[in-house]
Coordinates of C-alpha atoms in Angstrom, one line a residue:
Chain A
X829 CA 89.0 76.3 115.0
X830 CA 86.7 77.9 112.5
X831 CA 84.5 79.2 115.2
X832 CA 87.1 80.9 116.5
X833 CA 87.8 82.4 112.9
X834 CA 84.6 83.9 112.7
X835 CA 85.0 86.1 115.6
X836 CA 87.7 87.7 113.9
X837 CA 85.3 88.4 111.3
X838 CA 83.2 90.7 114.1
X839 CA 86.2 93.2 114.4
X840 CA 85.0 96.3 113.5
X841 CA 86.6 99.3 111.6
X842 CA 87.8 102.2 113.8
X843 CA 88.8 105.7 112.9
X844 CA 91.9 106.8 114.5
X845 CA 92.1 110.1 116.6
X846 CA 91.2 113.2 114.9
X847 CA 94.4 115.0 115.8
X848 CA 96.6 112.2 114.3
X849 CA 96.7 114.0 111.0
X850 CA 98.3 116.9 113.0
X851 CA 100.6 114.9 114.6
X852 CA 101.2 113.3 110.8
X853 CA 102.0 117.0 109.7
X854 CA 104.1 118.0 112.5
X855 CA 106.1 114.8 111.7
X856 CA 106.4 115.5 108.3
X857 CA 107.7 119.3 108.9
X858 CA 110.1 117.8 111.5
X859 CA 111.5 115.3 109.2
X860 CA 112.2 118.1 106.6
X861 CA 113.8 120.5 109.1
X862 CA 116.3 117.8 110.2
X863 CA 117.3 116.3 106.9
X864 CA 120.6 118.1 105.4
X865 CA 120.4 120.1 102.3
X866 CA 122.0 118.7 99.3
X867 CA 124.1 121.6 98.5
X868 CA 125.8 121.3 102.2
X869 CA 125.5 117.6 102.0
X870 CA 127.7 118.3 98.7
X871 CA 130.1 120.8 100.0
X872 CA 130.6 118.5 103.0
X873 CA 131.5 115.6 100.9
X874 CA 133.6 117.8 98.8
X875 CA 135.8 118.9 101.6
X876 CA 136.3 115.6 103.1
X877 CA 137.7 114.4 99.6
X878 CA 139.8 117.4 99.3
X879 CA 141.5 116.5 103.0
X880 CA 142.1 112.9 101.9
X881 CA 143.6 113.8 98.3
X882 CA 145.9 116.5 100.2
X883 CA 147.2 113.8 102.9
X884 CA 147.4 111.1 100.1
X885 CA 149.5 113.8 98.0
X886 CA 151.6 114.8 101.1
X887 CA 152.2 110.8 102.1
X888 CA 153.4 110.4 98.6
X889 CA 155.8 113.0 98.6
X890 CA 157.1 112.4 102.1
X891 CA 157.9 108.5 100.7
X892 CA 159.6 109.8 97.8
X893 CA 162.6 111.0 99.5
X894 CA 163.1 109.4 102.7
X895 CA 166.5 108.1 101.9
X896 CA 167.8 112.1 101.2
X897 CA 166.0 113.1 104.4
X898 CA 168.0 110.4 106.5
X899 CA 171.0 111.7 104.8
X900 CA 170.1 115.2 105.8
X901 CA 168.8 114.8 109.5
X902 CA 172.1 112.9 110.4
X903 CA 174.4 114.9 108.5
X904 CA 175.8 112.2 106.6
X905 CA 177.9 112.1 103.7
X906 CA 176.8 110.1 100.4
X907 CA 180.2 110.3 98.6
X908 CA 182.9 108.1 99.7
X909 CA 185.5 110.4 99.5
X910 CA 188.0 110.7 102.3
X911 CA 187.7 114.4 102.9
X912 CA 184.9 117.0 102.9
X913 CA 185.8 120.1 101.2
Chain K
X980 CA 110.4 112.6 95.4
X981 CA 108.1 114.2 98.1
X982 CA 104.5 115.0 97.9
X983 CA 102.9 118.1 98.2
X984 CA 100.8 118.8 101.4
X985 CA 97.6 118.5 99.7
X986 CA 98.3 115.3 97.7
X987 CA 99.4 113.7 101.4
X988 CA 96.2 115.3 102.9
X989 CA 94.1 113.6 100.3
X990 CA 96.2 110.1 100.6
X991 CA 95.7 110.4 104.6
X992 CA 91.7 111.1 104.8
X993 CA 91.5 108.3 101.8
X994 CA 93.8 105.4 103.5
X995 CA 93.5 106.4 107.4
X996 CA 91.1 103.7 108.3
X997 CA 92.8 101.2 106.4
X998 CA 96.2 101.9 107.7
X999 CA 95.1 102.4 111.3
X1000 CA 93.2 99.4 111.6
X1001 CA 95.5 97.0 109.8
X1002 CA 98.3 98.5 112.5
X1003 CA 95.7 97.8 115.0
X1004 CA 95.5 94.1 114.2
X1005 CA 99.1 93.8 114.5
X1006 CA 99.6 95.6 117.9
X1007 CA 96.2 95.6 119.8
X1008 CA 96.9 98.9 121.2
X1009 CA 95.5 102.4 120.0
X1010 CA 98.5 104.3 120.9
X1011 CA 101.0 102.1 119.2
X1012 CA 98.6 101.8 116.0
X1013 CA 98.7 105.6 116.0
X1014 CA 102.6 105.6 116.2
X1015 CA 102.6 103.2 113.4
X1016 CA 100.3 105.3 111.5
X1017 CA 102.3 108.3 111.7
X1018 CA 105.4 106.3 110.4
X1019 CA 103.4 105.0 107.4
X1020 CA 102.3 108.2 106.2
X1021 CA 105.8 109.7 106.9
X1022 CA 107.4 106.7 104.7
X1023 CA 104.5 107.3 101.8
X1024 CA 105.7 110.9 102.2
X1025 CA 109.1 110.3 101.2
X1026 CA 109.2 107.1 99.2
X1027 CA 106.2 107.8 96.5
X1028 CA 109.0 108.1 94.0
X1029 CA 109.7 104.4 94.6
X1030 CA 105.7 103.5 94.0
X1031 CA 105.4 101.5 90.9
X1032 CA 102.2 102.2 88.9
X1033 CA 101.9 98.7 88.0
X1034 CA 101.0 97.8 91.4
X1035 CA 97.8 99.1 93.0
X1036 CA 98.2 102.2 95.3
X1037 CA 96.4 100.5 98.1
X1038 CA 98.7 97.2 97.7
X1039 CA 101.5 99.4 98.0
X1040 CA 100.1 101.2 101.3
X1041 CA 99.4 97.7 102.8
X1042 CA 103.0 96.5 102.1
X1043 CA 104.3 99.5 104.0
X1044 CA 102.0 99.2 106.7
X1045 CA 102.5 95.5 107.3
X1046 CA 106.4 96.1 107.4
X1047 CA 106.0 99.2 109.9
X1048 CA 103.7 97.0 112.4
X1049 CA 106.3 94.2 111.9
X1050 CA 109.2 96.6 112.7
X1051 CA 107.5 98.2 115.3
X1052 CA 106.8 94.8 117.2
X1053 CA 110.4 94.0 116.6
X1054 CA 111.6 97.1 118.2
X1055 CA 109.2 96.5 121.1
X1056 CA 111.0 93.0 121.7
X1057 CA 114.3 94.5 121.5
X1058 CA 113.3 97.2 124.0
X1059 CA 111.8 94.6 126.5
X1060 CA 114.9 92.1 126.0
X1061 CA 117.1 95.1 126.7
X1062 CA 115.0 96.6 129.3
X1063 CA 115.4 93.1 131.0
X1064 CA 119.3 93.0 130.8
X1065 CA 119.3 96.5 132.3
X1066 CA 117.1 95.6 134.9
X1067 CA 119.7 92.8 135.9
X1068 CA 122.2 95.4 136.4
X1069 CA 120.9 98.5 137.7
X1070 CA 117.7 97.6 139.4
X1071 CA 117.4 100.7 141.1
X1072 CA 117.4 103.0 138.2
X1073 CA 113.7 103.9 138.3
X1074 CA 114.0 104.0 134.3
X1075 CA 110.9 103.1 132.2
X1076 CA 110.1 99.4 132.1
X1077 CA 108.1 98.1 129.3
X1078 CA 105.0 96.6 130.1
X1079 CA 103.7 93.6 127.8
X1080 CA 101.5 94.2 125.5
X1081 CA 98.0 94.9 126.7
X1082 CA 94.8 94.3 124.6
X1083 CA 93.3 97.3 123.9
X1084 CA 91.6 96.7 120.5
X1085 CA 88.5 99.0 119.9
X1086 CA 86.9 97.3 117.2
X1087 CA 85.1 94.6 119.2
X1088 CA 82.1 94.2 121.2
X1089 CA 82.8 94.0 124.9
X1090 CA 81.0 90.7 125.4
X1091 CA 83.5 89.1 123.0
X1092 CA 86.6 90.8 124.6
X1093 CA 87.8 87.6 126.4
X1094 CA 87.5 85.3 123.3
X1095 CA 89.2 87.7 121.1
X1096 CA 91.9 88.6 123.6
X1097 CA 93.0 84.7 123.8
X1098 CA 92.9 84.5 119.9
X1099 CA 95.0 87.4 119.3
X1100 CA 97.4 86.2 122.1
X1101 CA 98.0 83.4 120.0
X1102 CA 98.0 85.0 116.7
X1103 CA 100.6 87.4 118.1
X1104 CA 102.9 84.2 118.4
X1105 CA 102.9 83.0 115.0
X1106 CA 105.6 83.8 112.5
X1107 CA 105.2 87.0 110.8
X1108 CA 104.3 85.5 107.6
X1109 CA 101.5 83.1 109.0
X1110 CA 100.4 86.0 111.0
X1111 CA 100.2 88.4 107.9
X1112 CA 98.2 85.9 105.9
X1113 CA 95.9 85.4 108.7
X1114 CA 95.1 89.3 109.6
X1115 CA 94.8 89.9 105.6
X1116 CA 92.2 86.9 105.1
X1117 CA 90.5 86.3 107.9
X1118 CA 90.1 89.8 109.5
X1119 CA 90.6 92.2 106.5
X1120 CA 88.8 89.8 104.4
X1121 CA 90.9 89.6 102.0
X1122 CA 90.8 86.9 98.8
X1123 CA 93.6 84.7 98.6
X1124 CA 94.9 86.1 95.5
X1125 CA 94.6 89.7 97.0
X1126 CA 96.5 88.5 99.7
X1127 CA 99.4 87.2 97.7
X1128 CA 99.9 90.3 95.9
X1129 CA 99.9 92.2 99.0
X1130 CA 102.1 89.7 100.5
X1131 CA 104.7 89.4 97.0
X1132 CA 103.7 85.4 97.2
X1133 CA 101.7 83.1 95.2
X1134 CA 98.2 82.1 96.0
X1135 CA 99.3 78.5 96.8
X1136 CA 101.9 79.7 99.2
X1137 CA 99.1 81.9 101.2
X1138 CA 97.1 79.1 101.3
X1139 CA 100.0 76.8 102.9
X1140 CA 100.8 79.9 105.2
X1141 CA 97.1 79.9 106.1
X1142 CA 96.7 76.4 106.7
X1143 CA 99.8 76.3 109.0
X1144 CA 98.6 79.0 110.5
X1145 CA 95.5 77.5 111.5
X1146 CA 97.6 74.5 113.1
X1147 CA 99.8 76.4 115.0
X1148 CA 97.0 78.3 116.4
X1149 CA 94.9 75.1 117.1
X1150 CA 97.7 73.5 119.2
X1151 CA 98.4 76.8 120.8
X1152 CA 94.8 77.3 121.9
X1153 CA 94.6 73.9 123.1
X1154 CA 98.1 74.6 125.1
X1155 CA 96.9 77.7 126.8
X1156 CA 93.5 76.0 128.0
X1157 CA 95.1 73.1 129.3
X1158 CA 97.4 75.7 131.5
X1159 CA 94.6 77.3 132.3
X1160 CA 92.7 74.4 133.9

């Protein structure tokens, strides 16, 4: 087995293609261009947060008066009087 | 934190051979090793802030290269599996098929190609940690302590990994020879 391992020691170091550095530079630049700028990311997060909080407030408001809405929408009388004058 | 252009250029010219050759030991194909090298330097550019001065820079670069190489191999296997599935359902799609990894390691003498190809074929089927320990110690000629530091394990664990790798390799080589005869 050790003979086989000795063959591995004969593997020589090789140099990569001379164009590899250019490709790496391009990849780095492309990565920079694709990344979302922090100010845009913060703005997006703020807008999402605003929409969620507005939704939350609206839902809460609606839940607070369901009985009154029902009475109004069905034209019911909330009193026990016989005559509605 | 990102690196300035001159710093990454300096790092590239200092460590390009280390990264490229280590990746080549994992994938044995020039194109794949170049792709991994690109990913490694992009990762260095992006995450130099995470580098702790306690560790050596070369150790850190070794770790990134090993992780990227193993990720690359996993991704290739996934593609192959997915390619097989699509070929079952869409036989006539004419889409790109992913060929088996071919042996295209430029760092050997031509007369040793067959022997090296055989041994690399067997190294490729070893578990990741055994493969890494073997590559670092037997090809990169790192000491047990250096290998342990790169892999983030104890020197004893490295010894055990290499021993297990040798046993598995011996078994696999005998099995492969038996098949060939």
